[in-house]
XYZ file of C-alpha atoms in Angstrom:
593
model
C -28.384 17.080 -44.435
C -24.982 18.604 -43.695
C -26.388 20.357 -40.655
C -27.837 17.102 -39.340
C -24.523 15.324 -39.832
C -22.707 18.132 -38.029
C -25.143 17.918 -35.138
C -24.725 14.136 -34.908
C -20.961 14.505 -34.810
C -21.223 17.024 -31.968
C -23.357 14.634 -29.917
C -21.441 11.464 -30.755
C -18.648 11.825 -28.167
C -21.150 12.113 -25.308
C -23.007 9.036 -26.499
C -19.769 7.094 -26.140
C -19.970 7.682 -22.380
C -23.287 5.851 -22.064
C -21.832 2.316 -21.717
C -19.740 3.552 -18.788
C -22.594 5.427 -17.114
C -25.029 2.503 -17.383
C -22.650 -0.190 -16.112
C -24.581 -0.133 -12.831
C -28.188 0.310 -13.949
C -29.496 0.164 -10.371
C -27.418 3.179 -9.406
C -28.642 5.107 -12.452
C -32.278 4.240 -11.706
C -31.874 5.349 -8.083
C -30.345 8.659 -9.218
C -33.156 9.188 -11.733
C -35.858 8.513 -9.107
C -34.203 10.992 -6.737
C -33.955 13.501 -9.578
C -37.648 13.195 -10.478
C -38.682 13.397 -6.821
C -36.645 16.565 -6.249
C -38.039 18.164 -9.396
C -41.622 17.224 -8.477
C -41.170 18.635 -4.968
C -39.843 21.883 -6.431
C -42.824 22.161 -8.777
C -45.220 21.540 -5.870
C -44.062 24.611 -3.930
C -45.986 27.184 -6.067
C -49.217 25.170 -5.676
C -48.792 25.075 -1.911
C -48.068 28.812 -1.867
C -51.172 29.520 -3.980
C -53.317 27.594 -1.518
C -51.808 29.517 1.381
C -52.587 32.840 -0.283
C -55.940 31.881 -1.757
C -57.375 29.935 1.171
C -55.274 30.428 4.262
C -55.505 34.223 4.253
C -59.187 34.326 3.285
C -60.550 33.611 6.788
C -59.679 33.979 10.430
C -59.009 30.282 11.109
C -55.310 29.968 12.156
C -55.466 26.177 11.844
C -55.771 26.479 8.063
C -52.641 28.608 7.884
C -50.800 26.159 10.152
C -51.886 23.226 8.030
C -50.775 24.779 4.733
C -47.410 25.831 6.136
C -46.845 22.381 7.646
C -47.576 20.924 4.203
C -45.016 23.270 2.704
C -42.425 22.186 5.287
C -43.173 18.574 4.348
C -42.607 19.364 0.673
C -39.340 21.134 1.512
C -38.261 18.117 3.566
C -38.922 15.779 0.653
C -37.015 18.173 -1.611
C -34.017 18.184 0.762
C -33.896 14.380 1.075
C -34.314 13.843 -2.668
C -31.645 16.449 -3.474
C -29.173 14.812 -1.086
C -29.900 11.391 -2.592
C -29.500 12.815 -6.097
C -26.141 14.336 -5.175
C -24.913 11.072 -3.633
C -25.982 8.776 -6.464
C -24.930 11.091 -9.296
C -21.523 11.860 -7.748
C -20.953 8.147 -7.222
C -21.826 7.489 -10.864
C -19.363 10.199 -11.934
C -16.512 8.808 -9.841
C -17.181 5.248 -10.979
C -17.472 6.261 -14.637
C -14.219 8.219 -14.631
C -12.399 5.436 -12.790
C -13.507 2.964 -15.493
C -12.518 5.342 -18.305
C -9.088 5.985 -16.772
C -8.491 2.247 -16.461
C -9.513 1.601 -20.068
C -7.485 4.505 -21.460
C -4.383 3.511 -19.483
C -4.779 -0.122 -20.551
C -5.046 1.019 -24.172
C -1.944 3.199 -23.857
C 0.063 0.289 -22.429
C -0.641 -1.683 -25.604
C 0.356 1.062 -28.036
C 3.354 0.067 -30.078
C 6.615 1.899 -30.600
C 5.292 3.565 -33.771
C 2.767 5.566 -31.752
C 5.284 6.776 -29.186
C 7.758 7.665 -31.924
C 5.354 10.437 -32.945
C 3.370 11.199 -29.755
C 4.455 13.045 -26.641
C 3.936 11.300 -23.337
C 2.983 14.590 -21.664
C -0.012 14.953 -23.972
C -1.126 11.414 -23.165
C -0.869 12.197 -19.438
C -2.874 15.393 -19.968
C -5.674 13.430 -21.572
C -5.564 10.830 -18.831
C -5.831 13.462 -16.070
C -7.320 16.794 -17.212
C -9.780 15.343 -19.726
C -11.045 12.648 -17.363
C -11.472 15.282 -14.649
C -13.647 17.274 -17.056
C -15.756 14.176 -17.695
C -16.066 13.494 -13.964
C -17.358 17.013 -13.438
C -19.904 16.573 -16.218
C -21.155 13.110 -15.296
C -21.019 13.686 -11.550
C -22.590 17.131 -11.523
C -23.281 18.877 -14.815
C -25.370 16.074 -16.336
C -27.488 15.901 -13.192
C -28.011 19.660 -13.215
C -28.900 19.495 -16.902
C -31.507 16.761 -16.374
C -32.904 18.519 -13.320
C -33.298 21.787 -15.207
C -34.776 20.063 -18.240
C -37.389 18.447 -16.000
C -38.033 21.792 -14.317
C -38.464 23.524 -17.673
C -40.859 20.864 -18.943
C -42.774 20.685 -15.666
C -42.895 24.453 -15.213
C -44.130 25.008 -18.782
C -46.833 22.366 -18.323
C -47.962 23.954 -15.035
C -47.890 27.404 -16.625
C -50.272 26.146 -19.312
C -52.456 24.545 -16.647
C -52.482 27.766 -14.639
C -53.137 30.185 -17.524
C -53.061 29.156 -21.153
C -53.476 32.791 -22.193
C -50.209 33.856 -20.537
C -48.556 30.621 -21.589
C -49.200 31.382 -25.255
C -46.719 34.242 -24.920
C -44.027 31.716 -23.961
C -44.353 29.977 -27.341
C -42.919 33.065 -29.040
C -40.047 33.307 -26.535
C -38.726 29.719 -26.661
C -37.220 29.930 -30.189
C -35.414 33.126 -29.205
C -33.718 31.166 -26.400
C -33.026 27.893 -28.221
C -31.418 29.414 -31.341
C -28.480 31.189 -29.614
C -28.084 28.226 -27.255
C -27.401 25.857 -30.164
C -25.456 28.334 -32.290
C -23.100 29.474 -29.540
C -22.803 25.954 -28.157
C -20.984 24.746 -31.261
C -18.594 27.674 -31.060
C -17.946 27.000 -27.378
C -17.199 23.348 -28.081
C -14.731 24.210 -30.859
C -12.957 26.788 -28.709
C -12.919 24.449 -25.681
C -11.298 21.687 -27.740
C -8.647 24.129 -28.895
C -7.995 25.252 -25.304
C -7.635 21.626 -24.180
C -5.199 20.926 -27.016
C -3.061 23.939 -26.124
C -3.035 22.918 -22.464
C -1.972 19.412 -23.482
C 0.928 20.932 -25.457
C 2.049 22.860 -22.379
C 1.741 19.764 -20.175
C 3.699 17.643 -22.641
C 6.515 20.182 -22.797
C 6.589 20.554 -18.988
C 6.749 16.765 -18.527
C 9.667 16.497 -20.914
C 11.586 19.404 -19.387
C 11.057 18.382 -15.751
C 12.434 14.954 -16.616
C 15.569 16.623 -17.981
C 15.930 19.389 -15.389
C 19.572 18.574 -14.603
C 20.501 18.820 -18.263
C 18.660 22.144 -18.501
C 20.520 23.524 -15.492
C 23.871 22.236 -16.699
C 23.360 24.055 -20.009
C 22.078 27.222 -18.249
C 18.950 26.938 -20.395
C 16.427 27.825 -17.679
C 15.394 31.129 -19.255
C 14.853 29.771 -22.770
C 12.922 26.759 -21.459
C 10.808 28.984 -19.210
C 10.146 31.329 -22.110
C 8.978 28.509 -24.370
C 6.743 27.106 -21.629
C 5.334 30.590 -20.979
C 4.442 30.844 -24.668
C 2.614 27.512 -24.507
C 0.744 28.563 -21.374
C -0.163 31.913 -22.949
C -1.547 30.128 -26.005
C -3.604 27.861 -23.734
C -4.801 30.959 -21.824
C -5.777 32.770 -25.041
C -7.733 29.753 -26.269
C -9.457 29.407 -22.877
C -10.177 33.146 -22.788
C -11.926 32.968 -26.162
C -13.958 30.006 -24.949
C -14.919 31.879 -21.764
C -15.843 34.976 -23.797
C -18.194 32.929 -25.957
C -19.772 31.376 -22.868
C -20.139 34.774 -21.180
C -21.790 36.260 -24.277
C -24.160 33.299 -24.484
C -25.064 33.676 -20.804
C -25.710 37.416 -21.199
C -27.991 36.948 -24.194
C -29.992 34.160 -22.573
C -30.436 35.946 -19.229
C -31.657 39.070 -21.012
C -34.085 37.149 -23.205
C -35.417 34.973 -20.387
C -35.968 37.626 -17.758
C -37.231 40.200 -20.240
C -39.854 37.646 -21.194
C -40.805 37.227 -17.519
C -41.187 40.965 -17.112
C -43.455 41.151 -20.166
C -45.555 38.189 -18.954
C -45.822 39.748 -15.495
C -46.923 43.020 -17.080
C -49.679 41.282 -19.042
C -50.720 39.262 -15.984
C -50.856 42.328 -13.755
C -53.254 43.998 -16.188
C -55.426 40.851 -16.099
C -55.581 40.986 -12.286
C -56.525 44.695 -12.359
C -59.222 43.938 -14.929
C -60.561 41.129 -12.713
C -60.046 38.348 -15.274
C -57.394 36.564 -13.184
C -57.053 35.819 -9.452
C -53.925 37.268 -7.753
C -52.834 33.893 -6.340
C -52.937 32.354 -9.842
C -50.701 35.135 -11.147
C -48.250 34.480 -8.316
C -48.331 30.730 -9.092
C -47.785 31.411 -12.790
C -45.022 33.867 -12.009
C -43.200 31.322 -9.804
C -43.378 28.720 -12.539
C -42.093 31.285 -15.024
C -39.187 32.057 -12.695
C -38.477 28.326 -12.336
C -38.488 27.911 -16.110
C -36.338 30.994 -16.625
C -33.822 29.970 -13.981
C -33.676 26.456 -15.394
C -33.111 27.772 -18.913
C -30.379 30.111 -17.654
C -28.692 27.198 -15.889
C -29.037 25.100 -19.040
C -27.072 27.719 -20.985
C -24.119 27.254 -18.648
C -24.637 23.495 -18.549
C -24.695 23.421 -22.337
C -21.275 25.042 -22.433
C -19.956 22.541 -19.894
C -21.328 19.667 -21.938
C -19.622 21.053 -25.042
C -16.320 21.071 -23.148
C -17.008 17.519 -22.011
C -17.724 16.497 -25.587
C -14.285 17.791 -26.559
C -12.616 15.947 -23.668
C -14.483 12.731 -24.483
C -13.501 13.037 -28.122
C -9.818 13.282 -27.188
C -9.999 10.273 -24.867
C -11.895 8.136 -27.348
C -9.268 8.983 -29.953
C -6.745 7.296 -27.669
C -8.886 4.212 -27.167
C -9.664 4.043 -30.884
C -5.956 3.994 -31.735
C -5.135 0.718 -33.445
C -1.616 -0.577 -32.691
C 0.392 -1.677 -35.706
C 1.711 -4.638 -33.706
C -1.166 -6.921 -32.735
C -1.659 -10.538 -31.828
C -3.193 -12.644 -34.622
C -6.666 -14.088 -34.109
C -5.211 -17.542 -33.449
C -1.680 -16.974 -32.118
C 0.765 -19.821 -32.050
C 2.900 -20.690 -29.041
C 6.603 -20.045 -29.559
C 9.287 -21.533 -27.352
C 13.053 -21.239 -27.136
C 14.938 -22.329 -30.220
C 17.137 -21.154 -33.056
C 16.830 -17.478 -34.041
C 16.852 -16.742 -37.764
C 16.612 -13.559 -39.827
C 15.862 -14.383 -43.460
C 16.312 -11.507 -45.954
C 14.851 -8.994 -43.518
C 14.353 -5.444 -44.762
C 13.212 -2.608 -42.526
C 12.868 1.155 -42.459
C 11.316 3.181 -39.661
C 7.787 4.595 -40.156
C 7.864 7.895 -41.997
C 11.254 7.238 -43.621
C 10.628 4.541 -46.253
C 13.459 5.912 -48.395
C 16.004 5.301 -45.606
C 16.240 1.537 -45.095
C 17.951 0.500 -41.853
C 18.245 -3.216 -42.668
C 18.742 -4.559 -46.178
C 17.944 -8.257 -46.765
C 19.615 -9.117 -43.465
C 20.216 -12.859 -43.050
C 21.791 -14.702 -40.120
C 20.980 -17.439 -37.599
C 21.832 -18.107 -33.956
C 21.778 -21.574 -32.431
C 20.243 -22.222 -28.963
C 22.762 -21.544 -26.206
C 25.106 -19.625 -28.505
C 26.602 -16.249 -27.564
C 26.724 -13.902 -30.543
C 27.987 -10.328 -30.549
C 26.872 -7.679 -33.036
C 29.273 -4.820 -33.704
C 29.538 -2.009 -36.199
C 29.425 1.770 -36.516
C 26.489 3.845 -35.222
C 23.466 3.612 -37.497
C 24.419 0.182 -38.829
C 21.141 -1.332 -37.550
C 22.309 -3.186 -34.445
C 19.635 -1.989 -32.005
C 16.993 -2.355 -34.699
C 17.629 -6.111 -34.663
C 16.570 -6.206 -30.998
C 13.462 -4.113 -31.707
C 12.395 -6.453 -34.513
C 13.177 -9.604 -32.556
C 10.948 -8.473 -29.673
C 8.268 -7.215 -32.131
C 8.279 -3.549 -31.268
C 8.287 -3.216 -35.043
C 7.624 -5.631 -37.893
C 9.903 -5.804 -40.941
C 8.618 -4.646 -44.303
C 10.143 -7.684 -46.003
C 11.638 -11.014 -45.025
C 10.845 -13.308 -42.097
C 12.093 -13.566 -38.521
C 11.677 -17.002 -36.965
C 12.228 -18.444 -33.526
C 12.318 -22.219 -33.252
C 11.358 -22.284 -36.973
C 8.134 -20.337 -36.314
C 7.334 -16.901 -37.722
C 7.210 -14.533 -34.745
C 4.416 -12.527 -36.453
C 2.117 -15.474 -35.776
C 2.682 -15.252 -32.012
C 1.127 -13.012 -29.405
C 3.718 -10.241 -28.778
C 3.209 -10.509 -25.017
C 3.933 -14.249 -25.036
C 6.889 -13.773 -27.380
C 8.506 -11.183 -25.105
C 8.441 -13.546 -22.125
C 11.257 -15.412 -23.865
C 13.600 -12.425 -23.670
C 15.495 -10.798 -20.855
C 17.072 -7.448 -21.702
C 19.821 -5.418 -20.070
C 19.908 -2.062 -21.908
C 22.625 0.569 -21.902
C 20.464 2.876 -19.781
C 18.100 0.703 -17.727
C 14.851 2.239 -16.554
C 14.653 2.340 -12.765
C 11.276 3.206 -11.278
C 10.417 5.381 -8.304
C 9.976 2.551 -5.823
C 12.013 0.285 -3.606
C 14.996 -1.824 -4.570
C 12.840 -4.951 -4.227
C 10.089 -3.448 -6.402
C 12.577 -2.659 -9.154
C 14.193 -6.092 -9.173
C 10.854 -7.900 -9.303
C 9.239 -5.416 -11.723
C 7.559 -7.059 -14.692
C 7.558 -10.551 -13.220
C 4.181 -12.253 -13.300
C 4.946 -14.272 -10.176
C 5.178 -13.141 -6.572
C 8.754 -13.582 -5.411
C 9.895 -13.889 -1.830
C 12.558 -11.711 -0.256
C 14.991 -14.624 -0.522
C 14.358 -14.937 -4.288
C 15.031 -11.226 -4.779
C 18.125 -11.288 -2.553
C 19.494 -14.316 -4.419
C 19.094 -12.527 -7.774
C 20.763 -9.409 -6.368
C 23.692 -11.453 -5.063
C 24.159 -13.186 -8.427
C 24.143 -9.737 -10.073
C 26.814 -8.466 -7.633
C 24.266 -5.899 -6.383
C 23.924 -7.187 -2.811
C 26.941 -5.193 -1.578
C 25.637 -1.700 -2.287
C 22.025 -2.691 -1.489
C 22.869 -3.878 2.005
C 24.868 -0.684 2.587
C 21.755 1.427 1.918
C 19.422 2.481 4.701
C 16.456 0.140 4.450
C 18.362 -2.292 2.176
C 15.813 -3.892 -0.168
C 13.046 -1.534 1.004
C 15.143 1.584 0.290
C 13.483 3.929 -2.197
C 15.626 4.952 -5.152
C 13.828 8.097 -6.340
C 12.434 8.896 -9.767
C 14.429 7.137 -12.498
C 16.752 5.811 -9.776
C 18.282 9.233 -9.178
C 20.036 8.047 -5.989
C 21.905 5.244 -7.808
C 25.056 5.301 -9.917
C 25.192 3.974 -13.458
C 26.838 0.749 -12.364
C 24.284 0.208 -9.612
C 21.413 0.680 -12.065
C 23.004 -1.826 -14.431
C 23.342 -4.421 -11.694
C 19.700 -3.933 -10.703
C 18.754 -4.490 -14.351
C 20.834 -7.683 -14.381
C 19.147 -8.863 -11.164
C 15.787 -8.145 -12.817
C 16.800 -10.249 -15.822
C 18.028 -13.052 -13.546
C 14.719 -13.113 -11.696
C 12.850 -13.091 -15.009
C 14.833 -16.213 -15.971
C 14.143 -15.840 -19.698
C 15.941 -18.283 -22.017
C 17.189 -15.592 -24.440
C 19.301 -12.673 -23.257
C 19.668 -9.347 -25.080
C 22.521 -7.100 -23.954
C 22.501 -3.651 -25.516
C 25.718 -1.769 -24.680
C 25.332 -2.957 -21.088
C 28.750 -1.687 -19.934
C 29.553 1.157 -22.332
C 28.787 3.991 -19.906
C 30.592 2.583 -16.877
C 33.969 3.243 -15.315
C 36.540 0.456 -15.164
C 35.659 -0.729 -11.649
C 31.895 -0.721 -12.260
C 32.410 -2.408 -15.619
C 34.364 -5.213 -13.959
C 31.539 -5.827 -11.449
C 28.841 -5.671 -14.128
C 30.766 -7.889 -16.526
C 31.170 -10.521 -13.808
C 27.414 -10.397 -13.165
C 26.730 -10.634 -16.908
C 28.944 -13.703 -17.208
C 26.785 -15.417 -14.597
C 23.607 -14.262 -16.295
C 24.721 -15.587 -19.702
C 25.362 -19.120 -18.501
C 23.028 -21.581 -20.227
C 21.244 -18.884 -22.255
C 21.170 -17.835 -25.873
C 22.778 -14.404 -25.803
C 22.919 -11.531 -28.271
C 25.297 -8.716 -27.392
C 25.477 -5.263 -28.934
C 28.781 -3.678 -27.996
C 31.071 -0.866 -29.017
C 33.713 -1.935 -26.505
C 35.226 -4.910 -28.245
C 37.020 -6.005 -25.079
C 33.643 -7.094 -23.665
C 32.931 -9.580 -26.496
C 36.235 -11.406 -26.845
C 34.626 -14.550 -25.397
C 31.669 -14.555 -27.807
C 31.170 -17.697 -29.889
C 30.676 -15.550 -32.981
C 30.873 -11.895 -33.910
C 28.645 -10.354 -36.604
C 30.027 -7.153 -38.108
C 27.351 -4.839 -39.537
C 27.565 -1.817 -41.774
C 24.721 0.009 -43.556
C 22.128 -2.598 -42.620
C 24.085 -5.672 -43.765
C 26.422 -8.226 -42.227
C 29.754 -7.730 -43.942
C 31.930 -9.959 -41.717
C 31.418 -12.939 -39.433
C 33.711 -14.993 -37.229
C 35.603 -15.055 -33.929
C 37.679 -12.181 -32.637
C 40.924 -13.827 -33.774
C 39.669 -14.740 -37.257
C 38.190 -11.295 -37.872
C 41.412 -9.552 -36.833
C 43.304 -11.700 -39.328
C 40.936 -10.694 -42.154
C 42.015 -7.081 -41.834
C 38.511 -5.721 -42.544
C 36.226 -3.331 -40.668
C 36.406 -5.285 -37.419
C 40.193 -5.327 -37.534
C 40.246 -1.533 -37.981
C 37.824 -1.055 -35.083
C 39.872 -3.407 -32.902
C 43.122 -1.672 -33.787
C 41.686 1.746 -32.989
C 40.193 0.664 -29.661
C 43.049 -1.469 -28.374
C 45.743 0.969 -29.543
C 43.825 3.845 -27.932
C 43.451 1.796 -24.745
C 47.199 1.138 -24.672
C 47.906 4.838 -25.173
C 45.623 5.741 -22.251
C 47.268 3.135 -20.059
C 50.753 4.416 -20.938
C 49.673 7.975 -20.268
C 48.287 6.924 -16.875
C 51.549 5.180 -15.993
């Protein structure tokens, strides 16, 4: 029973590919017809050769020889056409299958929530999306076809061997178990080792992705040697795992080739004695021998194909693990529609996954009226950014309720909910595309050049854009490497303006900028905030003096609330922060003067 269950588990990943392979049944049927035709043509060759030897050489009539050889050329022609058709159809199936799998896996990854990416490495996900799908393409587009072709050849050759000489064929019965047993036994080992090699390669890819993205930091810290050494270790581990997998495959191939061709030699020996004794015609022995060679070659190819299929099973298993991942944040079966309105946190408690004993928010309660500008300040770790993550449903609180327009946001589709928010983060993500692509990124509508230019002008970004070669079609490099911090911020503001969401979330939007850039960005933010409900996270208190209200947080709770003037008068935490910042600012100004 345990063995059967183990076998089912080993085959299960490949069965998961069937819905993708059979999406176009007509293509599969055409490939199968071509496959059968090619196999039948191959199996016809020994019969034609037997007739040539047995009949064509028996007389002096050249026309008979010509006729038999013309028939053989016809069979070869059919074989060539069928083989070409098989290659075309099967390769097309492989490409189409992998394209569909890549789309589904990528779509699944895009819907993973923050909890998954808190623990996973993006490089490993990319490895699965590229290397593993390439392995599947090779299997579906080539290996599977070769496997089916050789299976048909084995079955057909064995049947024709029995038809040709059942006495010699009886010897094959004793040989088959000797071939099948190591094929199955070693196949499981190959699959296990191949999965381990793929995992080690994914580790190396994940580390390389992370390090390449931070190459300037690595160089600035003179850490090239240590990073290279760590990557070398990962690559060596992947190589060792692959080497063990290759060794198992090589050993399997050696054993099978020895068993198969030793069996042929023994059968040929017995058949040769039968010919000498006059109990078997020479042309029948040649026909039998050709079928035995076909069967042996097909079995030898199956040993290699079996190893490939085991590798593909491991790759499929890894990909299906991704698609089987269930996001913690999901839309309810019947989501409600939420529109702009008052924001309210009611006794919200939250701790990040994996750290339940370290609560970030503790029965947090506050409300924000539509159109109000509210700033959230406090020391690092107070829970400010967590409020944004909960409000946009990247996480759900463990206790309490968050409502928008008096509706629990858990009852809404997260995608619909997030359309209500426009965010300008401290470090905006700029993509490797054009200026226009970055400003319009994420918008569900197609905007004209004038719409994009108008948003850029309102964000005070038009000046530097028009100074660039290509203006709005200028490419900015990966992560916007050609732009300054202030320029990235203004592009993010233009993106938010074009999004035109009713609620604005500003997360330290000016904290990393110099005075001149901050002035430009702050002016753009003032325009963006007009007529919108705005939440601001800020360490620089000078940027929130105009806020309608200021919420002061510490250790996951709101400990003070009011305007800048009223909070300074209270003499609490905000007053101390304000005194430190403004006194320090005055000292810097005096020192500059």
